Coordinates of N, CA, C and O in Angstrom, one line a residue:
M1 N 0.8 -1.2 0.0 CA 0.0 0.0 0.0 C 0.9 1.2 0.0 O 1.8 1.4 0.8
S2 N 0.6 2.1 -0.9 CA 1.4 3.4 -1.0 C 1.1 4.3 0.1 O -0.1 4.4 0.6
N3 N 2.1 5.1 0.5 CA 1.8 6.1 1.6 C 1.4 7.4 0.9 O 1.4 7.5 -0.3
L4 N 0.9 8.3 1.7 CA 0.4 9.6 1.2 C 1.4 10.4 0.4 O 1.1 11.0 -0.5
E5 N 2.7 10.3 0.8 CA 3.8 11.0 0.1 C 3.9 10.5 -1.3 O 4.0 11.2 -2.3
T6 N 3.8 9.1 -1.5 CA 3.9 8.5 -2.8 C 2.7 9.0 -3.7 O 2.9 9.4 -4.8
Y7 N 1.5 9.0 -3.1 CA 0.3 9.5 -3.9 C 0.5 11.0 -4.2 O 0.2 11.4 -5.3
Y8 N 0.9 11.7 -3.3 CA 1.1 13.2 -3.5 C 2.0 13.5 -4.6 O 1.8 14.3 -5.5
K9 N 3.2 12.8 -4.6 CA 4.2 13.0 -5.6 C 3.8 12.5 -7.0 O 4.3 13.0 -8.0
K10 N 2.9 11.5 -7.0 CA 2.4 11.0 -8.3 C 1.2 11.9 -8.9 O 0.8 11.7 -10.0
S11 N 0.8 12.8 -8.1 CA -0.4 13.6 -8.4 C 0.0 14.9 -9.2 O 1.1 15.3 -9.2
Q12 N -1.1 15.5 -9.9 CA -0.9 16.7 -10.7 C -1.0 17.9 -9.8 O -1.9 18.0 -9.0
P13 N -0.2 18.9 -10.1 CA -0.4 20.2 -9.5 C -1.8 20.7 -9.9 O -2.3 20.4 -11.0
L14 N -2.5 21.4 -9.0 CA -3.9 21.8 -9.2 C -4.0 22.6 -10.5 O -5.0 22.3 -11.3
E15 N -3.1 23.5 -10.8 CA -3.2 24.3 -12.1 C -3.2 23.4 -13.3 O -3.9 23.6 -14.3
D16 N -2.3 22.4 -13.3 CA -2.2 21.4 -14.4 C -3.5 20.6 -14.6 O -4.0 20.4 -15.7
Y17 N -4.0 20.2 -13.4 CA -5.3 19.4 -13.4 C -6.4 20.3 -14.1 O -7.1 19.8 -15.0
I18 N -6.5 21.5 -13.6 CA -7.6 22.4 -14.2 C -7.4 22.6 -15.7 O -8.3 22.5 -16.5
A19 N -6.1 22.8 -16.1 CA -5.8 23.1 -17.5 C -6.2 21.8 -18.3 O -6.6 22.0 -19.5
D20 N -6.0 20.6 -17.8 CA -6.3 19.4 -18.5 C -7.8 19.0 -18.5 O -8.2 18.0 -19.2
M21 N -8.6 19.7 -17.7 CA -10.0 19.3 -17.5 C -10.7 19.4 -18.9 O -10.4 20.3 -19.7
T22 N -11.7 18.5 -19.1 CA -12.5 18.6 -20.3 C -14.0 18.7 -20.0 O -14.8 19.2 -20.8
T23 N -14.5 18.3 -18.8 CA -15.9 18.3 -18.5 C -16.3 19.6 -17.8 O -17.3 20.3 -18.2
N24 N -15.7 19.9 -16.7 CA -16.2 21.0 -15.8 C -15.2 22.2 -15.7 O -15.4 23.0 -14.9
K25 N -14.3 22.2 -16.6 CA -13.2 23.3 -16.6 C -13.8 24.7 -16.6 O -13.5 25.5 -15.7
N26 N -14.7 25.0 -17.5 CA -15.3 26.4 -17.6 C -16.1 26.7 -16.3 O -16.0 27.9 -15.8
N27 N -16.8 25.8 -15.7 CA -17.5 26.0 -14.5 C -16.6 26.2 -13.3 O -16.8 27.1 -12.5
V28 N -15.5 25.4 -13.2 CA -14.5 25.6 -12.2 C -13.9 27.0 -12.3 O -13.8 27.7 -11.3
L29 N -13.5 27.4 -13.5 CA -12.9 28.7 -13.6 C -13.8 29.8 -13.3 O -13.4 30.8 -12.7
A30 N -15.1 29.7 -13.7 CA -16.1 30.7 -13.4 C -16.3 30.9 -11.9 O -16.4 32.0 -11.4
I31 N -16.4 29.7 -11.2 CA -16.6 29.8 -9.8 C -15.4 30.4 -9.1 O -15.4 31.3 -8.2
Y32 N -14.2 30.0 -9.6 CA -12.9 30.5 -9.1 C -12.9 32.0 -9.2 O -12.5 32.8 -8.3
D33 N -13.3 32.5 -10.4 CA -13.2 34.0 -10.7 C -14.3 34.7 -9.8 O -14.0 35.9 -9.5
A34 N -15.4 34.1 -9.5 CA -16.5 34.8 -8.8 C -16.3 34.7 -7.3 O -16.9 35.5 -6.6
F35 N -15.6 33.7 -6.8 CA -15.5 33.5 -5.3 C -14.3 34.2 -4.8 O -13.2 34.2 -5.4
S36 N -14.5 34.8 -3.6 CA -13.3 35.4 -2.9 C -13.4 35.1 -1.4 O -14.5 34.9 -0.9
I37 N -12.3 35.0 -0.8 CA -12.3 34.8 0.7 C -13.0 36.0 1.4 O -12.7 37.1 1.1
P38 N -13.9 35.7 2.3 CA -14.6 36.7 3.0 C -13.5 37.6 3.8 O -12.6 37.1 4.3
S39 N -13.7 38.9 3.7 CA -12.8 39.8 4.4 C -13.0 39.7 5.9 O -14.1 39.4 6.4
N40 N -11.9 39.9 6.6 CA -11.9 40.0 8.1 C -12.5 38.7 8.7 O -13.2 38.7 9.7
D41 N -12.1 37.5 8.1 CA -12.5 36.2 8.7 C -11.4 35.7 9.6 O -10.3 35.3 9.2
S42 N -11.7 35.8 10.9 CA -10.6 35.4 11.9 C -10.3 34.0 11.9 O -9.2 33.6 12.2
K43 N -11.3 33.1 11.4 CA -11.0 31.7 11.4 C -9.9 31.4 10.4 O -9.0 30.6 10.7
I44 N -9.9 32.0 9.2 CA -8.9 31.7 8.2 C -7.5 32.3 8.7 O -6.5 31.8 8.4
E45 N -7.6 33.5 9.3 CA -6.4 34.2 9.8 C -5.7 33.3 10.8 O -4.5 33.2 10.8
N46 N -6.5 32.6 11.6 CA -5.9 31.7 12.7 C -5.3 30.5 12.1 O -4.5 29.8 12.7
L47 N -5.6 30.2 10.8 CA -5.0 29.0 10.1 C -3.6 29.3 9.5 O -2.9 28.4 9.2
K48 N -3.3 30.6 9.4 CA -1.9 30.9 8.9 C -0.9 30.3 9.9 O -1.0 30.5 11.1
G49 N 0.1 29.6 9.4 CA 1.1 28.9 10.2 C 0.6 27.6 10.8 O 1.2 27.1 11.7
A50 N -0.5 27.1 10.3 CA -1.0 25.8 10.8 C 0.0 24.7 10.4 O 0.9 24.9 9.7
S51 N -0.3 23.5 11.0 CA 0.7 22.4 10.8 C 0.6 21.8 9.4 O 1.4 20.9 9.1
F52 N -0.3 22.1 8.6 CA -0.4 21.6 7.2 C 0.1 22.5 6.2 O 0.0 23.8 6.4
S53 N 0.7 22.0 5.2 CA 1.3 22.8 4.1 C 0.9 22.4 2.7 O 1.2 23.0 1.7
K54 N 0.3 21.2 2.7 CA -0.1 20.6 1.4 C -1.5 20.1 1.4 O -2.0 19.7 2.5
V55 N -2.1 19.9 0.2 CA -3.4 19.3 0.1 C -3.4 18.3 -1.0 O -3.0 18.6 -2.1
L56 N -3.8 17.1 -0.7 CA -3.9 16.0 -1.7 C -5.4 15.9 -1.9 O -6.2 15.6 -1.0
V57 N -5.8 16.2 -3.2 CA -7.2 16.1 -3.5 C -7.5 14.8 -4.3 O -6.7 14.5 -5.2
I58 N -8.5 14.1 -3.9 CA -8.9 12.9 -4.7 C -10.2 13.3 -5.4 O -11.2 13.7 -4.8
T59 N -10.2 13.3 -6.7 CA -11.4 13.7 -7.5 C -11.3 13.2 -8.9 O -10.4 12.4 -9.3
E60 N -12.3 13.6 -9.7 CA -12.4 13.3 -11.1 C -13.1 14.5 -11.8 O -13.9 15.2 -11.1
D61 N -12.8 14.7 -13.0 CA -13.2 15.9 -13.8 C -14.8 16.0 -13.8 O -15.3 17.1 -13.8
W62 N -15.5 14.9 -14.0 CA -16.9 14.9 -14.2 C -17.7 15.2 -12.9 O -18.9 15.4 -12.9
C63 N -17.0 15.2 -11.7 CA -17.7 15.4 -10.5 C -18.3 16.8 -10.2 O -17.6 17.7 -10.2
G64 N -19.6 16.8 -10.0 CA -20.3 18.1 -9.8 C -19.9 18.7 -8.5 O -19.7 20.0 -8.3
D65 N -19.7 17.9 -7.4 CA -19.3 18.5 -6.1 C -17.9 19.1 -6.2 O -17.6 20.1 -5.7
A66 N -17.0 18.4 -7.0 CA -15.6 18.9 -7.2 C -15.7 20.2 -8.0 O -14.9 21.2 -7.7
M67 N -16.6 20.3 -8.9 CA -16.8 21.5 -9.7 C -16.9 22.8 -8.8 O -16.4 23.8 -9.1
M68 N -17.7 22.6 -7.8 CA -18.0 23.7 -6.8 C -16.9 23.8 -5.8 O -16.4 24.9 -5.5
N69 N -16.4 22.7 -5.2 CA -15.5 22.7 -4.1 C -14.1 23.0 -4.4 O -13.4 23.7 -3.7
L70 N -13.6 22.6 -5.6 CA -12.2 22.8 -6.0 C -11.8 24.3 -6.1 O -10.8 24.7 -5.6
P71 N -12.6 25.1 -6.7 CA -12.2 26.5 -6.8 C -12.2 27.2 -5.4 O -11.4 28.1 -5.2
I72 N -13.1 26.8 -4.6 CA -13.1 27.3 -3.2 C -11.8 26.9 -2.5 O -11.2 27.7 -1.8
L73 N -11.5 25.6 -2.6 CA -10.2 25.1 -2.0 C -9.1 25.9 -2.6 O -8.1 26.2 -1.9
A74 N -9.1 26.2 -3.9 CA -8.0 26.9 -4.5 C -7.8 28.3 -3.9 O -6.7 28.7 -3.6
R75 N -8.9 29.0 -3.7 CA -8.8 30.3 -3.0 C -8.3 30.2 -1.6 O -7.4 31.0 -1.2
I76 N -8.7 29.2 -0.8 CA -8.2 29.0 0.5 C -6.8 28.7 0.5 O -6.0 29.2 1.3
S77 N -6.4 27.8 -0.4 CA -5.0 27.4 -0.5 C -4.0 28.5 -0.9 O -2.9 28.6 -0.4
E78 N -4.5 29.4 -1.8 CA -3.7 30.6 -2.2 C -3.5 31.5 -0.9 O -2.4 31.9 -0.7
Y79 N -4.6 31.7 -0.2 CA -4.6 32.6 0.9 C -3.6 32.0 2.0 O -2.9 32.8 2.6
L80 N -3.6 30.7 2.2 CA -2.8 30.1 3.2 C -1.4 29.6 2.7 O -0.7 29.0 3.4
N81 N -1.2 29.8 1.4 CA 0.0 29.3 0.7 C 0.3 27.8 0.9 O 1.3 27.4 1.2
L82 N -0.8 27.1 0.5 CA -0.7 25.6 0.5 C -0.5 25.1 -0.9 O -1.0 25.6 -1.9
E83 N 0.3 24.1 -1.0 CA 0.6 23.4 -2.3 C -0.5 22.3 -2.5 O -0.7 21.5 -1.6
V84 N -1.2 22.4 -3.6 CA -2.3 21.5 -3.9 C -2.0 20.6 -5.1 O -1.6 21.1 -6.1
R85 N -2.2 19.3 -4.9 CA -2.0 18.3 -5.9 C -3.3 17.5 -6.0 O -3.9 17.2 -5.0
V86 N -3.6 17.0 -7.3 CA -4.8 16.3 -7.5 C -4.5 14.9 -8.0 O -3.7 14.6 -8.9
F87 N -5.1 13.9 -7.3 CA -5.0 12.5 -7.7 C -6.4 12.0 -8.3 O -7.4 12.3 -7.7
H88 N -6.3 11.4 -9.4 CA -7.5 10.9 -10.1 C -8.0 9.7 -9.4 O -7.3 8.6 -9.3
R89 N -9.2 9.8 -8.8 CA -9.8 8.7 -8.0 C -9.7 7.3 -8.7 O -9.3 6.3 -8.0
D90 N -10.1 7.3 -9.9 CA -10.2 6.0 -10.6 C -8.9 5.4 -11.1 O -8.9 4.3 -11.6
E91 N -7.8 6.2 -11.0 CA -6.5 5.6 -11.3 C -6.0 4.5 -10.4 O -5.4 3.6 -10.8
D92 N -6.4 4.6 -9.1 CA -6.0 3.7 -8.1 C -6.9 3.8 -7.0 O -6.8 4.7 -6.2
T93 N -7.9 2.9 -6.9 CA -8.9 3.1 -5.9 C -8.5 2.7 -4.5 O -9.2 2.9 -3.5
N94 N -7.2 2.2 -4.4 CA -6.7 2.0 -3.0 C -6.7 3.2 -2.2 O -7.0 3.2 -0.9
L95 N -6.4 4.4 -2.8 CA -6.4 5.6 -2.0 C -7.8 6.0 -1.6 O -8.0 6.3 -0.4
I96 N -8.8 6.1 -2.5 CA -10.1 6.5 -2.1 C -10.7 5.5 -1.1 O -11.5 5.9 -0.2
D97 N -10.3 4.3 -1.2 CA -10.9 3.3 -0.3 C -10.5 3.5 1.2 O -11.1 3.0 2.1
R98 N -9.5 4.3 1.4 CA -9.1 4.8 2.8 C -10.1 5.9 3.3 O -10.0 6.2 4.5
Y99 N -10.8 6.5 2.4 CA -11.6 7.7 2.7 C -13.1 7.5 2.3 O -13.7 8.4 1.8
L100 N -13.6 6.3 2.4 CA -15.0 6.0 2.0 C -16.0 6.9 2.8 O -15.9 7.0 4.0
T101 N -17.0 7.4 2.1 CA -18.1 8.1 2.8 C -19.1 7.1 3.3 O -19.5 6.2 2.6
N102 N -19.4 7.3 4.6 CA -20.3 6.3 5.3 C -19.8 4.9 5.2 O -20.6 3.9 5.2
G103 N -18.5 4.7 5.0 CA -17.9 3.4 5.0 C -18.1 2.6 3.8 O -17.6 1.5 3.7
T104 N -18.8 3.2 2.8 CA -19.1 2.4 1.6 C -18.9 3.1 0.3 O -18.6 2.5 -0.8
A105 N -19.1 4.4 0.2 CA -19.1 5.2 -1.0 C -17.8 5.8 -1.4 O -17.2 6.5 -0.5
R106 N -17.4 5.7 -2.6 CA -16.2 6.4 -3.1 C -16.5 7.8 -3.5 O -16.1 8.2 -4.6
S107 N -17.1 8.6 -2.7 CA -17.6 9.9 -3.0 C -16.4 10.9 -3.0 O -15.4 10.7 -2.2
I108 N -16.5 11.8 -3.9 CA -15.4 12.8 -4.1 C -16.0 14.2 -4.3 O -17.2 14.3 -4.5
P109 N -15.3 15.2 -4.0 CA -13.8 15.2 -3.8 C -13.5 15.0 -2.3 O -14.4 15.2 -1.4
I110 N -12.3 14.5 -2.0 CA -11.8 14.4 -0.7 C -10.5 15.2 -0.7 O -9.7 15.1 -1.5
F111 N -10.4 16.1 0.3 CA -9.3 17.0 0.5 C -8.5 16.5 1.7 O -9.0 16.5 2.9
I112 N -7.3 16.0 1.5 CA -6.4 15.5 2.6 C -5.3 16.5 2.9 O -4.5 16.8 2.0
F113 N -5.4 17.1 4.0 CA -4.4 18.2 4.4 C -3.2 17.5 5.1 O -3.4 16.7 6.0
L114 N -2.0 17.8 4.6 CA -0.8 17.1 5.0 C 0.2 18.1 5.5 O 0.3 19.3 5.1
N115 N 1.0 17.6 6.5 CA 2.1 18.5 6.9 C 3.4 18.3 6.1 O 3.3 17.6 5.0
D116 N 4.5 18.9 6.4 CA 5.7 18.9 5.6 C 6.2 17.4 5.5 O 7.0 17.2 4.5
N117 N 5.9 16.5 6.4 CA 6.3 15.2 6.3 C 5.3 14.2 5.6 O 5.4 13.0 5.7
Y118 N 4.3 14.9 5.0 CA 3.3 14.1 4.2 C 2.4 13.3 5.1 O 1.9 12.3 4.7
E119 N 2.3 13.7 6.4 CA 1.4 13.0 7.3 C 0.0 13.8 7.3 O 0.0 15.0 7.3
Q120 N -1.0 13.0 7.4 CA -2.4 13.5 7.4 C -2.6 14.3 8.6 O -2.4 13.8 9.7
V121 N -3.1 15.6 8.5 CA -3.4 16.4 9.6 C -5.0 16.5 9.7 O -5.5 16.5 10.8
N122 N -5.6 16.6 8.6 CA -7.1 16.7 8.6 C -7.6 16.3 7.2 O -6.9 16.2 6.2
V123 N -8.9 16.0 7.2 CA -9.6 15.5 5.9 C -10.9 16.2 5.8 O -11.7 16.4 6.8
W124 N -11.3 16.7 4.6 CA -12.6 17.3 4.4 C -13.2 16.7 3.1 O -12.5 16.4 2.2
G125 N -14.5 16.5 3.1 CA -15.2 16.1 1.9 C -16.2 15.0 2.1 O -16.2 14.4 3.2
P126 N -17.0 14.8 1.2 CA -17.1 15.3 -0.2 C -18.0 16.6 -0.3 O -17.9 17.3 -1.3
R127 N -18.8 16.8 0.8 CA -19.7 18.0 0.7 C -19.8 18.7 2.0 O -19.7 18.1 3.1
A128 N -20.1 20.0 1.9 CA -20.5 20.7 3.1 C -21.9 20.2 3.6 O -22.7 19.7 2.7
R129 N -22.2 20.3 4.8 CA -23.5 19.9 5.4 C -24.7 20.5 4.6 O -25.6 19.8 4.2
E130 N -24.6 21.7 4.3 CA -25.7 22.4 3.6 C -25.9 21.9 2.2 O -27.0 21.7 1.7
A131 N -24.8 21.5 1.5 CA -24.9 20.9 0.2 C -25.5 19.6 0.3 O -26.4 19.2 -0.6
Q132 N -25.1 18.8 1.3 CA -25.7 17.5 1.5 C -27.2 17.5 1.7 O -27.9 16.7 1.2
E133 N -27.6 18.5 2.6 CA -29.0 18.6 2.9 C -29.8 19.0 1.6 O -30.9 18.4 1.4
F134 N -29.3 19.9 0.8 CA -29.9 20.2 -0.4 C -30.1 19.0 -1.4 O -31.2 18.8 -1.9
V135 N -29.0 18.3 -1.6 CA -29.0 17.1 -2.4 C -30.0 16.1 -1.9 O -30.8 15.5 -2.7
T136 N -29.9 15.8 -0.6 CA -30.8 14.8 0.0 C -32.3 15.2 -0.2 O -33.1 14.4 -0.6
D137 N -32.6 16.4 0.2 CA -34.0 16.9 0.1 C -34.5 16.9 -1.4 O -35.6 16.5 -1.6
L138 N -33.6 17.3 -2.3 CA -34.1 17.4 -3.7 C -34.3 16.0 -4.2 O -35.3 15.7 -4.9
R139 N -33.4 15.1 -3.9 CA -33.6 13.7 -4.4 C -34.9 13.1 -3.8 O -35.7 12.4 -4.5
A140 N -35.2 13.3 -2.5 CA -36.4 12.8 -1.9 C -37.6 13.4 -2.5 O -38.6 12.7 -2.7
E141 N -37.6 14.7 -2.8 CA -38.7 15.4 -3.4 C -39.0 15.0 -4.9 O -40.1 14.8 -5.3
K142 N -37.9 14.8 -5.6 CA -38.1 14.7 -7.1 C -37.9 13.3 -7.7 O -38.2 13.1 -8.9
L143 N -37.3 12.4 -7.0 CA -36.9 11.1 -7.6 C -38.0 10.1 -7.2 O -38.3 9.9 -6.0
P144 N -38.5 9.3 -8.2 CA -39.4 8.2 -7.9 C -38.5 7.0 -7.5 O -37.3 7.1 -7.4
A145 N -39.2 5.9 -7.1 CA -38.5 4.7 -6.8 C -37.6 4.3 -8.0 O -37.9 4.5 -9.1
K146 N -36.5 3.6 -7.7 CA -35.6 3.2 -8.7 C -36.2 2.3 -9.8 O -35.7 2.2 -10.9
D147 N -37.2 1.6 -9.4 CA -37.8 0.7 -10.4 C -38.9 1.4 -11.3 O -39.5 0.8 -12.2
D148 N -39.1 2.7 -11.0 CA -40.1 3.5 -11.8 C -39.5 3.7 -13.2 O -38.3 4.0 -13.3
P149 N -40.3 3.5 -14.2 CA -39.7 3.7 -15.6 C -39.2 5.1 -15.9 O -38.4 5.3 -16.8
T150 N -39.6 6.1 -15.1 CA -39.1 7.5 -15.3 C -37.9 7.8 -14.5 O -37.5 9.0 -14.5
Y151 N -37.4 6.9 -13.7 CA -36.3 7.2 -12.8 C -35.1 7.8 -13.5 O -34.6 8.8 -13.0
E152 N -34.6 7.2 -14.5 CA -33.4 7.7 -15.2 C -33.6 9.1 -15.7 O -32.7 10.0 -15.5
E153 N -34.8 9.4 -16.3 CA -35.0 10.7 -16.8 C -35.1 11.7 -15.6 O -34.5 12.8 -15.7
K154 N -35.8 11.4 -14.6 CA -35.9 12.2 -13.4 C -34.5 12.4 -12.7 O -34.2 13.5 -12.2
E155 N -33.7 11.4 -12.7 CA -32.4 11.5 -12.1 C -31.5 12.5 -12.9 O -30.8 13.3 -12.3
K156 N -31.6 12.5 -14.2 CA -30.9 13.5 -15.0 C -31.3 14.9 -14.7 O -30.5 15.8 -14.6
E157 N -32.6 15.1 -14.6 CA -33.2 16.4 -14.2 C -32.7 16.9 -12.8 O -32.3 18.0 -12.7
V158 N -32.6 16.0 -11.9 CA -32.1 16.3 -10.5 C -30.6 16.7 -10.6 O -30.2 17.7 -10.0
H159 N -29.9 15.9 -11.4 CA -28.4 16.2 -11.5 C -28.2 17.6 -12.2 O -27.4 18.4 -11.8
Q160 N -29.1 18.0 -13.1 CA -29.0 19.3 -13.8 C -29.4 20.4 -12.8 O -28.7 21.5 -12.7
E161 N -30.4 20.1 -11.9 CA -30.7 21.1 -10.9 C -29.6 21.3 -9.9 O -29.3 22.4 -9.4
I162 N -29.0 20.2 -9.5 CA -27.9 20.3 -8.5 C -26.7 21.1 -9.1 O -26.2 22.0 -8.5
A163 N -26.4 20.8 -10.4 CA -25.3 21.4 -11.1 C -25.6 22.9 -11.2 O -24.7 23.8 -11.0
S164 N -26.8 23.3 -11.5 CA -27.2 24.7 -11.6 C -27.0 25.4 -10.3 O -26.4 26.5 -10.3
K165 N -27.4 24.8 -9.2 CA -27.3 25.5 -7.9 C -25.8 25.6 -7.6 O -25.3 26.6 -7.1
Y166 N -25.0 24.5 -7.8 CA -23.6 24.6 -7.5 C -22.9 25.7 -8.3 O -22.0 26.3 -7.8
K167 N -23.3 25.9 -9.6 CA -22.7 26.9 -10.4 C -23.0 28.3 -10.0 O -22.3 29.2 -10.4
N168 N -24.2 28.5 -9.4 CA -24.7 29.9 -9.2 C -25.0 30.4 -7.8 O -25.2 31.6 -7.6
D169 N -25.0 29.5 -6.9 CA -25.4 29.9 -5.5 C -24.3 30.3 -4.7 O -23.6 29.5 -4.0
T170 N -24.1 31.6 -4.6 CA -22.9 32.2 -3.9 C -23.1 31.9 -2.4 O -22.0 31.8 -1.7
E171 N -24.3 31.8 -1.9 CA -24.5 31.5 -0.5 C -23.9 30.1 -0.2 O -23.3 29.9 0.8
L172 N -24.2 29.2 -1.1 CA -23.7 27.8 -0.9 C -22.2 27.8 -1.0 O -21.6 27.1 -0.2
W173 N -21.6 28.6 -1.9 CA -20.2 28.7 -1.9 C -19.6 29.1 -0.6 O -18.6 28.6 -0.1
N174 N -20.2 30.1 0.0 CA -19.7 30.6 1.3 C -19.9 29.5 2.4 O -19.1 29.4 3.3
Q175 N -21.0 28.7 2.3 CA -21.1 27.6 3.3 C -20.1 26.6 3.1 O -19.6 26.0 4.1
V176 N -19.7 26.3 1.8 CA -18.6 25.3 1.6 C -17.3 25.9 2.2 O -16.6 25.2 2.9
Y177 N -17.0 27.1 1.9 CA -15.8 27.8 2.4 C -15.8 27.7 3.9 O -14.8 27.2 4.5
D178 N -16.9 28.0 4.6 CA -17.0 27.9 6.0 C -16.8 26.5 6.5 O -16.2 26.3 7.6
S179 N -17.4 25.5 5.8 CA -17.2 24.1 6.2 C -15.8 23.7 6.2 O -15.3 23.1 7.1
I180 N -15.1 24.1 5.2 CA -13.7 23.7 5.0 C -12.8 24.4 6.1 O -12.1 23.7 6.8
V181 N -13.0 25.7 6.3 CA -12.2 26.4 7.2 C -12.5 26.0 8.7 O -11.6 25.9 9.5
T182 N -13.8 25.7 8.9 CA -14.2 25.3 10.3 C -13.5 23.9 10.6 O -13.0 23.7 11.7
K183 N -13.6 23.0 9.6 CA -13.0 21.7 9.8 C -11.4 21.8 10.0 O -10.9 21.1 10.9
L184 N -10.8 22.7 9.3 CA -9.4 22.9 9.5 C -9.0 23.6 10.9 O -7.9 23.5 11.4
S185 N -10.0 24.2 11.5 CA -9.8 25.0 12.7 C -9.8 24.0 13.9 O -9.5 24.4 15.0
V186 N -10.2 22.8 13.7 CA -10.4 21.8 14.8 C -9.0 21.2 15.2 O -8.2 21.0 14.4

C-alpha cells in the first residue's frame, strides 16, 4: 500500500489538473473567478502557520461536487500558501478506499491536508452539510423509486438542478468555504 507521500508526488499540481479538464473546466474557472475569501474572517487568519502545508485532492473531472468545491479550495490554499495536488480517484482506488463516505461510497472530492512530512493532519469532503441537505432533500422530493420507468429521466433532471445550484449559488459557496475552514480549525 502506497503512503500519502507517494500518492502526493504522483499527483498533478492543481493548475495542471484544471488546465487538462474537459468536462467541468469552464464552471470551475467561473466559480474561481467569482468567489473570494470573506474579508476579516478570523478563522482563516488563525490558520496561517497551521501544521499543514499541502493538500492532496482525490477527484475526477466529471464530479459536480468537485466543480464547486475545488475553486473554493484553490482560493483557501492561495490565501494560506498551501501546495495542492490532484489524484484521479479512478487511477488507483486503493487511495479513495481509505476515505470512504459512510464506510461504503467512493464519494469525491476528498481533501487531505498534509504536513511537511506528508502526514495527514485533517480531511474534508465530499460535501458541506448544507450541500448534502440540499441534495438529499431534492432527491427525496423529485426522484421516484428506482424501479419506476421514469427514474433515469428524473435523475438526469435532478443532476441538472444540482449542477445549476452549484454553479450559481454564492451563499452555498460561502457555506462550503465555512465548512472547510471550520474543519481545519479543529
